Coordinates of C-alpha atoms and ligand atoms in Angstrom, one line a residue:
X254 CA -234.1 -53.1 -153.5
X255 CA -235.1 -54.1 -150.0
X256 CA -236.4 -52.1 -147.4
X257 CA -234.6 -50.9 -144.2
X258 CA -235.6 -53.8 -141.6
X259 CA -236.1 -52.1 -137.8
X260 CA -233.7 -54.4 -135.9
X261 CA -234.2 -52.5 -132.1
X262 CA -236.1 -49.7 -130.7
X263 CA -234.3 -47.2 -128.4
X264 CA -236.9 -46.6 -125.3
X265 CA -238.6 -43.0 -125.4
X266 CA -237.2 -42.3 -128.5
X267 CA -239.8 -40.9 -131.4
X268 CA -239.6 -44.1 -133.0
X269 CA -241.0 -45.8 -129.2
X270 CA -243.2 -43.0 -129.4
X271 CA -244.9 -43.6 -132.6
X272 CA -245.1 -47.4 -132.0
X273 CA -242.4 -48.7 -134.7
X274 CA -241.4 -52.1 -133.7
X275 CA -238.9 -54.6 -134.7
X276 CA -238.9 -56.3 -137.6
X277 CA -240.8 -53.5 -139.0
X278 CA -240.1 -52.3 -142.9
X279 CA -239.6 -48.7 -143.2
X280 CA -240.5 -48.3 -147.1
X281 CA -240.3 -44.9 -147.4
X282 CA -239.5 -41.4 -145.1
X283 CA -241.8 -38.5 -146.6
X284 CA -242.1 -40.3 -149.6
X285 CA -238.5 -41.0 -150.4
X286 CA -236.8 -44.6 -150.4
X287 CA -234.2 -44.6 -148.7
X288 CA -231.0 -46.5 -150.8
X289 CA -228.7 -47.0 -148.0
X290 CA -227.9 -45.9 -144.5
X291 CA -226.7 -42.5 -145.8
X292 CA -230.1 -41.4 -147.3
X293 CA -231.7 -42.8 -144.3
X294 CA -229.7 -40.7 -141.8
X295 CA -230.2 -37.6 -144.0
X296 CA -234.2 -38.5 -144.8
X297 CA -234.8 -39.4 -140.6
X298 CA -232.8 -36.0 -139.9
X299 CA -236.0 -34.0 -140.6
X300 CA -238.7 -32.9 -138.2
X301 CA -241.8 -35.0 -137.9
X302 CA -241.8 -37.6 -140.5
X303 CA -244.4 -39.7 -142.5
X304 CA -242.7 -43.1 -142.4
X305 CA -245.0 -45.9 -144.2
X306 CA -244.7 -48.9 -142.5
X307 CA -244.7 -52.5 -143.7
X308 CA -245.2 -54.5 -139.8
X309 CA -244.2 -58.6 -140.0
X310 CA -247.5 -60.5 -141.1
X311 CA -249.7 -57.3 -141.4
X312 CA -252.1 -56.8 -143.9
X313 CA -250.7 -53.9 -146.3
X314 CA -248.2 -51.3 -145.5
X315 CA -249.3 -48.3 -143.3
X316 CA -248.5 -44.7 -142.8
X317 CA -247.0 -43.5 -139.2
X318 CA -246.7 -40.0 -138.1
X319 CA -243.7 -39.9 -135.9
X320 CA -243.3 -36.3 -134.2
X321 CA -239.8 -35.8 -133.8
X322 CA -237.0 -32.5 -134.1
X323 CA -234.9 -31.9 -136.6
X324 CA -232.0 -33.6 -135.9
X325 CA -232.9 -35.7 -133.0
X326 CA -232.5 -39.2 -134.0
X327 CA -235.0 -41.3 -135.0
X328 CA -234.1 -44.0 -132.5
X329 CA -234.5 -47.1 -134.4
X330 CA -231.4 -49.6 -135.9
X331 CA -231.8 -51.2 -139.3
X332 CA -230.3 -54.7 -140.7
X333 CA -228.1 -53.5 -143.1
X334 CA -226.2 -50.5 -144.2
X335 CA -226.9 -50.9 -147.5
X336 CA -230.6 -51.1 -148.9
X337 CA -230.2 -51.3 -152.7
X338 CA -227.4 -54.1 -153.7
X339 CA -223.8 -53.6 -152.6
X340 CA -221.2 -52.7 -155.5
X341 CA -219.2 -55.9 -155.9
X342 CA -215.3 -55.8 -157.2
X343 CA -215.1 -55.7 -161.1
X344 CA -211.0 -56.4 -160.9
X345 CA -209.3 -59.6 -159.8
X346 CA -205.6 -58.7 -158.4
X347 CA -203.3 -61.3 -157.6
X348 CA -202.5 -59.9 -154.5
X349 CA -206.4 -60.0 -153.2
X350 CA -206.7 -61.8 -150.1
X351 CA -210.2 -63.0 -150.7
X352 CA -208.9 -65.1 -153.1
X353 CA -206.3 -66.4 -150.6
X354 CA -209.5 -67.5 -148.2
X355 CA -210.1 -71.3 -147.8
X356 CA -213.1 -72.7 -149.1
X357 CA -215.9 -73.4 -146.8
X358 CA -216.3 -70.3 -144.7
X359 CA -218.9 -67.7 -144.1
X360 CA -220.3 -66.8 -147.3
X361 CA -220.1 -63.3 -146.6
X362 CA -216.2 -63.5 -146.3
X363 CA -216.1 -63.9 -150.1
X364 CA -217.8 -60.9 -151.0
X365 CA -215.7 -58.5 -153.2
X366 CA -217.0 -54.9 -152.7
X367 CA -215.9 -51.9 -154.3
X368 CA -218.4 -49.8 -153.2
X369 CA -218.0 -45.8 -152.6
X370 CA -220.5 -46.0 -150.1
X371 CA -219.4 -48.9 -148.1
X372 CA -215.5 -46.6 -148.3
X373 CA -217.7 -43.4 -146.6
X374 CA -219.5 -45.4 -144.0
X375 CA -216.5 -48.1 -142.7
X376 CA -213.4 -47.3 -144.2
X377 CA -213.1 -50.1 -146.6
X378 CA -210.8 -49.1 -150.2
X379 CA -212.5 -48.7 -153.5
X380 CA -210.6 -49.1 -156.6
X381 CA -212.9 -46.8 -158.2
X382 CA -213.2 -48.8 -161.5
X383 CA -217.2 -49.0 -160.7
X384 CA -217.5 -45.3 -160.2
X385 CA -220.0 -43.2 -162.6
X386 CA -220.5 -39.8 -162.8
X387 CA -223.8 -40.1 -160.9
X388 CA -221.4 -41.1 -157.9
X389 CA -219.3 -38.7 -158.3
X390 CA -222.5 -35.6 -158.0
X391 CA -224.0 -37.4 -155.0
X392 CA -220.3 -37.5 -153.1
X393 CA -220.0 -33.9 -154.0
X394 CA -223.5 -32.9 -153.1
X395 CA -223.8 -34.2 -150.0
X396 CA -220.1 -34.1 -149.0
X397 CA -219.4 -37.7 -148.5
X398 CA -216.1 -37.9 -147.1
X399 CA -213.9 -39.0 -146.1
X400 CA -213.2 -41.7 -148.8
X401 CA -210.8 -44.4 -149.0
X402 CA -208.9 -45.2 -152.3
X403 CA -206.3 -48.2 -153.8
X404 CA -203.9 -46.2 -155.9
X405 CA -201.2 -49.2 -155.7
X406 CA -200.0 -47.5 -158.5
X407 CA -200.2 -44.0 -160.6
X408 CA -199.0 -46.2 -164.1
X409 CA -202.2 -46.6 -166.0
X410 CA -200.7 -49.5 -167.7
X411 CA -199.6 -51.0 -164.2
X412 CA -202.4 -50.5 -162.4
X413 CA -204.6 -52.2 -164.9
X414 CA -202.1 -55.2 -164.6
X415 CA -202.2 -55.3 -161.2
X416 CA -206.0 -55.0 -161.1
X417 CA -206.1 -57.4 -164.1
X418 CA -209.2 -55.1 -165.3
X419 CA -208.2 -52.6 -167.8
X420 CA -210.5 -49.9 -166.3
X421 CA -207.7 -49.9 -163.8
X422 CA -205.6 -47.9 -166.4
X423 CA -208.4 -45.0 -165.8
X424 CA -210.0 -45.0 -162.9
X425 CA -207.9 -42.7 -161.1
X426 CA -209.3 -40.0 -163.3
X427 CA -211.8 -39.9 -160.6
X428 CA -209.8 -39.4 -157.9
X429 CA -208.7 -36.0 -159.5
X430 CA -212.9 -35.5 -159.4
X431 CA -213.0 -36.3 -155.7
X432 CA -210.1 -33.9 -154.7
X433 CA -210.7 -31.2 -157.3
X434 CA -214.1 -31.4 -155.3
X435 CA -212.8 -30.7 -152.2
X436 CA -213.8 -33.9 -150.6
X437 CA -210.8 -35.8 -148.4
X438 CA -209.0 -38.8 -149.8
X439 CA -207.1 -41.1 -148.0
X440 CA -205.0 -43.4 -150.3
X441 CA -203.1 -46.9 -149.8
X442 CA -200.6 -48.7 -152.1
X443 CA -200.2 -52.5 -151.7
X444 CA -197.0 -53.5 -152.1
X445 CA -196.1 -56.4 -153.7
X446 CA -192.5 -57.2 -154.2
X447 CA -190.8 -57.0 -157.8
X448 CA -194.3 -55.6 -159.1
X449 CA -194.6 -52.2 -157.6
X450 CA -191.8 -51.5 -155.2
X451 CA -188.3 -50.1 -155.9
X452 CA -188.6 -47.5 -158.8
X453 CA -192.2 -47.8 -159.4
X454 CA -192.6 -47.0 -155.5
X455 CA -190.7 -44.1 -155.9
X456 CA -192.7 -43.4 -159.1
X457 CA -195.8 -43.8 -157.4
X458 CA -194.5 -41.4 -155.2
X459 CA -194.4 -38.6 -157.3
X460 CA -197.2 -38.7 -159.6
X461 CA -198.9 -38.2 -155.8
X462 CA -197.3 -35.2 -155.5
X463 CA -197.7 -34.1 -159.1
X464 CA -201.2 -35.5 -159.8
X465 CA -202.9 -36.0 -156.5
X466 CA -201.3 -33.8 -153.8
X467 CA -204.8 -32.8 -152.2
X468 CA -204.7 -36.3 -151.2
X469 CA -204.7 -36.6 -147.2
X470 CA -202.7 -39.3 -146.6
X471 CA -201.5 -42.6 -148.3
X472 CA -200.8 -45.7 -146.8
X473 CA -197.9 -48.3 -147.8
X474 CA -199.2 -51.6 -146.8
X475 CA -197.7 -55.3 -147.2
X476 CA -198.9 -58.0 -149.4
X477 CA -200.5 -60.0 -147.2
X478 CA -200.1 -63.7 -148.5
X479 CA -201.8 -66.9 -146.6
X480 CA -201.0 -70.4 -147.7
X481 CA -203.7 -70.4 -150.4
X482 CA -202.4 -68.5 -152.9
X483 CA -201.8 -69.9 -156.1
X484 CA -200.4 -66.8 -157.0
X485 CA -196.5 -67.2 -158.9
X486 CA -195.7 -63.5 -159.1
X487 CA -196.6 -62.8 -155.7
X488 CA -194.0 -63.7 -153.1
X489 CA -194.1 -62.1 -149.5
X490 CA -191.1 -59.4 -148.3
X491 CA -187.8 -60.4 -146.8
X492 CA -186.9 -58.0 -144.1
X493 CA -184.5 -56.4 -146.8
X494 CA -188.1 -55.2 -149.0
X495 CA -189.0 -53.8 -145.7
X496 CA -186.0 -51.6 -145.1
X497 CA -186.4 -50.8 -148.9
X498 CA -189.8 -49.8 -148.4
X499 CA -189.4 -48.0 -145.4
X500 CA -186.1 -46.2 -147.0
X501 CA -188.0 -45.1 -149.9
X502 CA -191.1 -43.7 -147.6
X503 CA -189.3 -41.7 -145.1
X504 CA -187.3 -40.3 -148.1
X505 CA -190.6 -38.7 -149.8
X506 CA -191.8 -38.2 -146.2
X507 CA -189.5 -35.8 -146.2
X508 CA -190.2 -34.3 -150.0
X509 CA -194.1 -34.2 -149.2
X510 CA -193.1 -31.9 -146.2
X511 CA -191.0 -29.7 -148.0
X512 CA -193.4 -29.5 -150.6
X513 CA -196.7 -29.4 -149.0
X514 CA -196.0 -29.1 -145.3
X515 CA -197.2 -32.4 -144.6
X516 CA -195.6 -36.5 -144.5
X517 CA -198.3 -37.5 -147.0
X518 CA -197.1 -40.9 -146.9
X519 CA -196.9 -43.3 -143.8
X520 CA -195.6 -47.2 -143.8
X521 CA -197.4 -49.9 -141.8
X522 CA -196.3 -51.2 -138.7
X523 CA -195.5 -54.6 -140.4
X524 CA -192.5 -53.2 -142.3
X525 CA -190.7 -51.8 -139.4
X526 CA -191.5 -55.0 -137.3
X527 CA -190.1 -57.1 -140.7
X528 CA -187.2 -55.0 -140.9
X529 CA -186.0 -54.7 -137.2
X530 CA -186.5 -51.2 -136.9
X531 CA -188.0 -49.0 -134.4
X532 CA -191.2 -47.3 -135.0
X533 CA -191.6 -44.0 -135.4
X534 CA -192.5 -41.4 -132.9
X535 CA -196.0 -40.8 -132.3
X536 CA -195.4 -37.0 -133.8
X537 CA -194.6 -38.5 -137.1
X538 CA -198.0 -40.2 -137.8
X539 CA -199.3 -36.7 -137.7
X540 CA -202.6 -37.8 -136.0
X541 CA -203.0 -41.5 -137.4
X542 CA -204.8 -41.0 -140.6
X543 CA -204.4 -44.4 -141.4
X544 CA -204.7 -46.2 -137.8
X545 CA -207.6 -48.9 -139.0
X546 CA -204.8 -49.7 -142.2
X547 CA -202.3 -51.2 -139.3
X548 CA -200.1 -47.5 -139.7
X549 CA -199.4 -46.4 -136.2
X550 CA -201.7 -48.8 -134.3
X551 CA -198.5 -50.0 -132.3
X552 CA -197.2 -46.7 -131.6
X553 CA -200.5 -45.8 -130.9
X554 CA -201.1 -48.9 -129.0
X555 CA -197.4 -48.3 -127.0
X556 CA -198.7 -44.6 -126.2
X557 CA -202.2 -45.6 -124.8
X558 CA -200.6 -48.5 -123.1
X559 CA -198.0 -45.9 -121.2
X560 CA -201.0 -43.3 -120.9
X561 CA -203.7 -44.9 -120.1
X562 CA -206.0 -41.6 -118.7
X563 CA -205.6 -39.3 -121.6
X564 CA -208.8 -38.8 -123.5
X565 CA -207.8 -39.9 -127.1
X566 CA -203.7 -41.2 -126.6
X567 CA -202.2 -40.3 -129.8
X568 CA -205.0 -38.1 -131.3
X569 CA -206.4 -41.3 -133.3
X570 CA -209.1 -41.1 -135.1
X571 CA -211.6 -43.7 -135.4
X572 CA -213.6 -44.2 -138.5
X573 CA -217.1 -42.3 -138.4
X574 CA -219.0 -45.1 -138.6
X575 CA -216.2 -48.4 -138.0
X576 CA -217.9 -50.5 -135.6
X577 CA -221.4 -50.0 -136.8
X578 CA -223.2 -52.6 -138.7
X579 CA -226.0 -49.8 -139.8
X580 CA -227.7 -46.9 -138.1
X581 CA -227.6 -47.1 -134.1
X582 CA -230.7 -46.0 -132.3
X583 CA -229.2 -43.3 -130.7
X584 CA -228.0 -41.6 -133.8
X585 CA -225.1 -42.3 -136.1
X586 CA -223.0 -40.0 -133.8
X587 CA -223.8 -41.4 -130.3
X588 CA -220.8 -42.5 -128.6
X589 CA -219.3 -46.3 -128.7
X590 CA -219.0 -47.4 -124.8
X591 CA -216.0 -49.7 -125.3
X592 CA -215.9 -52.0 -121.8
X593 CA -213.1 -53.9 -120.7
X594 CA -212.5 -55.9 -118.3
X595 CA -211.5 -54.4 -114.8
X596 CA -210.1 -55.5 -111.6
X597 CA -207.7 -58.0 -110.6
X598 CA -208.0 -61.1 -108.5
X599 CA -204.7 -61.9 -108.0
X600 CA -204.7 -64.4 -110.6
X601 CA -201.6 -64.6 -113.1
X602 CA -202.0 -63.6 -116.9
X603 CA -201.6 -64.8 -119.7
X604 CA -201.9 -62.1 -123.2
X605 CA -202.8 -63.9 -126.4
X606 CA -201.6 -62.3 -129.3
X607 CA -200.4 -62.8 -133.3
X608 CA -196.8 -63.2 -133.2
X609 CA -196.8 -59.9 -135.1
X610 CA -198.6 -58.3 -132.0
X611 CA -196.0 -60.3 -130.0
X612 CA -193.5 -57.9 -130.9
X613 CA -195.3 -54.7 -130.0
X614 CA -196.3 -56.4 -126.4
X615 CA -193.7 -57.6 -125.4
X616 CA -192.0 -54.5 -124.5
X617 CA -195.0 -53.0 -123.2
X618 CA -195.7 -55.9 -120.8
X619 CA -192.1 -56.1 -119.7
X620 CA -192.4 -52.8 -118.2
X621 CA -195.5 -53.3 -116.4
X622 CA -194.7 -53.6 -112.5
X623 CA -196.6 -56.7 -112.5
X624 CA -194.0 -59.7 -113.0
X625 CA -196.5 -62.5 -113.4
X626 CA -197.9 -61.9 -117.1
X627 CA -197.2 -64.1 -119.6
X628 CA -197.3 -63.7 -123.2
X629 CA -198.2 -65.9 -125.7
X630 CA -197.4 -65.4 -129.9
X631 CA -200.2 -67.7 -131.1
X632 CA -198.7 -68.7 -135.1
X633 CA -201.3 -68.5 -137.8
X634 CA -201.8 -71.7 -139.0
X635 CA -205.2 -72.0 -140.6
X636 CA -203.9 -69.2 -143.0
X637 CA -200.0 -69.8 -142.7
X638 CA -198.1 -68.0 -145.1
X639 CA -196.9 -64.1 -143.8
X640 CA -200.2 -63.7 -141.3
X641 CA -199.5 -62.9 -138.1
X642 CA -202.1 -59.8 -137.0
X643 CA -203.9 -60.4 -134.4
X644 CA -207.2 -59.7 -136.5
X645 CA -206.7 -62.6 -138.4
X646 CA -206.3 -65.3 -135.7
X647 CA -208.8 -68.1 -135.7
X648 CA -211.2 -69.9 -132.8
X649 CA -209.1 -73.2 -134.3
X650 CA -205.7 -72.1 -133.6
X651 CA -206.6 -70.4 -130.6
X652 CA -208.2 -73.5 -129.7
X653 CA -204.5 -75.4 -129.9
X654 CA -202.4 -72.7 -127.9
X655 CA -205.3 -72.6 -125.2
X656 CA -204.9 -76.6 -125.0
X657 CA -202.0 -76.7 -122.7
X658 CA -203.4 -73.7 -120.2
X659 CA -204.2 -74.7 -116.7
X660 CA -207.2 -73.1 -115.5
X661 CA -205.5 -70.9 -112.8
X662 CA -204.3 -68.1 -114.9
X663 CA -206.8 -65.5 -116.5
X664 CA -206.4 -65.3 -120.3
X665 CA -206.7 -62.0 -122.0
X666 CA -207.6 -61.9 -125.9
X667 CA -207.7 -58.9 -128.2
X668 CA -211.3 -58.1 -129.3
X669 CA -210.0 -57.6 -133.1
X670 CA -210.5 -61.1 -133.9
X671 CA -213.9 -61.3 -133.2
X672 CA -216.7 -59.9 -135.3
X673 CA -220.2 -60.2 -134.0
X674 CA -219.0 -63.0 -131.1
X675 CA -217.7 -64.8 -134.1
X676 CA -213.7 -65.9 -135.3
X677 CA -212.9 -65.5 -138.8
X678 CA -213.4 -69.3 -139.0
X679 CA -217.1 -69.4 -137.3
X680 CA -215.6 -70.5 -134.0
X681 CA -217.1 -68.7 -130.9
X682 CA -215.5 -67.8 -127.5
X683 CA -217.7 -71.3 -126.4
X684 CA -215.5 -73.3 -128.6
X685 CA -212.5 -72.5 -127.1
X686 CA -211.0 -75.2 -124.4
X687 CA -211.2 -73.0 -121.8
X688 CA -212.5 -69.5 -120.7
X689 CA -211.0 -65.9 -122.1
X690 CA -211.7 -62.1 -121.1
X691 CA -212.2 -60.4 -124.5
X692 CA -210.2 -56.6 -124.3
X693 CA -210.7 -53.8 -126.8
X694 CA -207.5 -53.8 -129.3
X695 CA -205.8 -50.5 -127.8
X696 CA -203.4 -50.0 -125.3
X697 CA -205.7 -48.5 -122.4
X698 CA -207.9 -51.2 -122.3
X699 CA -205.3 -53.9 -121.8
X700 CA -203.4 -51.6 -119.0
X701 CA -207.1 -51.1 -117.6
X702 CA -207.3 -55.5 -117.8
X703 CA -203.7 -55.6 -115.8
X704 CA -203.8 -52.5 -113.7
X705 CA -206.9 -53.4 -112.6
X706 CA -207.9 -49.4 -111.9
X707 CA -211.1 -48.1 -113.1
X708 CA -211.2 -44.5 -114.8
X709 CA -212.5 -42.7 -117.1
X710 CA -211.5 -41.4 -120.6
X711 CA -209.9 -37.9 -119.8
X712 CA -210.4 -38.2 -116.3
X713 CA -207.6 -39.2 -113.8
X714 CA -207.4 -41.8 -111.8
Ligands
LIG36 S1 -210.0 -54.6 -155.7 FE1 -209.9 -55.4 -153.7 S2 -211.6 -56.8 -153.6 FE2 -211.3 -56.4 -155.7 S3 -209.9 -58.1 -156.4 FE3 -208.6 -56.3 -155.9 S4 -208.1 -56.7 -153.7 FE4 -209.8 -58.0 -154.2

């Protein structure tokens, strides 16, 4: 187990106060070790704490006194939001994109987790196949939600095919734990075509509402596929798997509100963009459960985009702790400043997208009163295959669209496909041929780029 690693120092803050410094080890709060982020947030929550210190090159670790209130934050950030070792993936589905990576990149890329606590603090999916009964009390004791589950299937035998584990056939007993606890569930399904669409779709469907209707929401995602698979049995959708899909979700849409008073069940964007259909309403998402999952983010995009002053367009919730790498200074609940760029110079544009983003923009930027944006689809080629999000686009091919621009025009880029100032392949914003403006992924903050107006969230112009 490692030790939570003070990475900055938020000025005046108790921590300031009491002299912590970065790089400093924080070994234990009142005499407890903190396992991950979560026990730190709950163990710096108290007033006045004995922190014992291990400071970079010092002789042995020391106590510090740091006088605080209960509940003000402590005011330092850690490395790492996990302090004991991260849960890794027990199961090795066909459909995983990890597997579908290239060699040679980031090692941290290839890392499989299937950890509850990593599902609480980011959003990511756990199978639950790793889950122990000692999860399950802590979740319920301190009221960890909301979680994130892969059903992909309610067929025991299925599931464990599809998860090639057969602890797959059983895990989902704990997802009747979870809800019978009272803590929120969100669910997804993969679907993969000619495993677990058509009548095992619609099966799925209704062991959710016989099994698991507490759940909050569940999610019917694509199987992504890149170029690397080696994968037989998995083969991506034709735009008539879409409609399929689509047909059979807004058909238990309707079932789940009859029955529980609620759509349950919500299809990514990709299928209505594969199938040629228009998305739904922003109504229907029912306040974006699954935004982060790629349900809704273009509706939600198109709604933000159109209405760029209201406080939170669409109602979407963002994850409690998405963009946070471990515990901010200022408290796990301070506010995230998103900046983009503002004001225009007269210069034409030019929006860089995936060519599945494409589709959502181009509407958008065809009724903007500007007439001198351009917009280019930049194909996926380092992964090939059905890519086409703009989270997945690389510095490389980035690199090659960019080639050809002039210099005159300012180039826009969705922040999505950068994490930490770095593309999925390493590349940085230096790399590229020429010079970009990086905008937040969401509708306001690209009207904000073009419009060139400065406002506030909830406040008009
Ligand atoms: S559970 Fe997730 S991480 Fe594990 S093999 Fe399946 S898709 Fe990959």
């Amino acid at each position: 187990m490692s030790a939570p690693t003070v990475t900055s120092v938020t000025a005046a803050s108790p921590a300031a106060r009491a002299g912590l410094a970065v790089g400093d080890e924080l070994l234990s709060l009142n005499g407890h070790e903190p396992r991950d982020v979560i026990d730190f947030q709950r163990l710096s929550d108290a007033s006045d704490l004995s922190v014992l210190v291990r400071r970079a090159g010092g002789p042995l670790a020391r106590l510090v006194r740091v006088d605080k209130a209960a509940g003000e934050p402590l005011g330092v950030e850690v490395s790492s939001a996990v302090f004991d070792r991260i849960r890794t993936c027990d199961n090795h589905c066909a459909f995983c994109f990890i597997y579908q990576l290239p060699k040679g990149m980031r090692r941290s890329l290839y890392l499989k987790d299937d950890d509850y606590r990593l599902s609480f603090l980011y959003g990511n999916f756990t199978t639950l196949t790793r889950f122990t009964e000692l999860d399950a009390e802590r979740i319920l004791t301190e009221r960890l939600g909301p979680l994130f589950v892969s059903i992909h299937t309610v067929d025991p035998e299925l599931r464990a095919r599809m998860l090639r584990n057969p602890k797959g056939a059983t895990s989902l007993r704990w997802l009747s734990v979870l809800l019978e606890g009272g803590i929120e569930v969100h669910g997804q399904v993969v679907v993969c075509p000619g495993v677990n669409d058509g009548a095992a779709l619609e099966d799925t469907m209704a062991g959710i509402l016989d099994r698991y209707p507490a759940l909050a929401s569940v999610g019917a995602v694509p199987l992504g596929l890149s170029r690397y698979s080696s994968e037989p049995e998995m083969r991506p959708h034709t735009p008539e798997d879409a409609a399929a899909v689509l047909d059979t979700v807004e058909e238990w849409q309707g079932l789940f509100r009859k029955a529980l008073g609620h759509r349950m069940v919500f299809a990514a964007d990709e299928y209505y963009l594969l199938a040629g259909r228009d998305l739904p309403p922003a109504a229907n998402y029912e306040g974006y459960p699954q935004h982060e999952n790629g349900i809704g983010m273009a509706r939600a995009f198109a709604e933000s985009f159109a209405r760029p002053t209201a406080a939170n367009p669409g109602g979407v919730r963002h994850g409690f702790f998405a963009s946070v790498d471990a515990a901010p200074g200022e408290g796990y609940r301070a506010p995230r400043v998103e900046s983009a760029p503002s004001g225009t110079d007269g210069r034409p544009v030019i929006v860089l997208t995936g060519t599945y983003g494409a589709r959502v923009l181009e509407p958008l930027l065809a009724s903007h009163p500007r007439h001198d944006i351009a917009l280019r689809a930049v194909p996926n080629d380092f992964f090939g295959g059905n890519i086409g999000v703009a989270g997945l686009l690389t510095g490389e091919d980035l690199a090659s669209a960019l080639a050809d621009v002039p210099d005159g025009p300012r180039c826009l880029l969705p922040d999505a496909c950068l994490n930490e100032g770095r593309f999925l392949d390493g590349l940085t914003l230096a790399d590229l041929p020429r010079s970009v403006e990086v905008v937040p992924t969401e509708g306001r903050s690209l009207r904000l780029a073009l419009d060139g107006t400065s406002f506030r969230p909830g406040c008009s112009p």
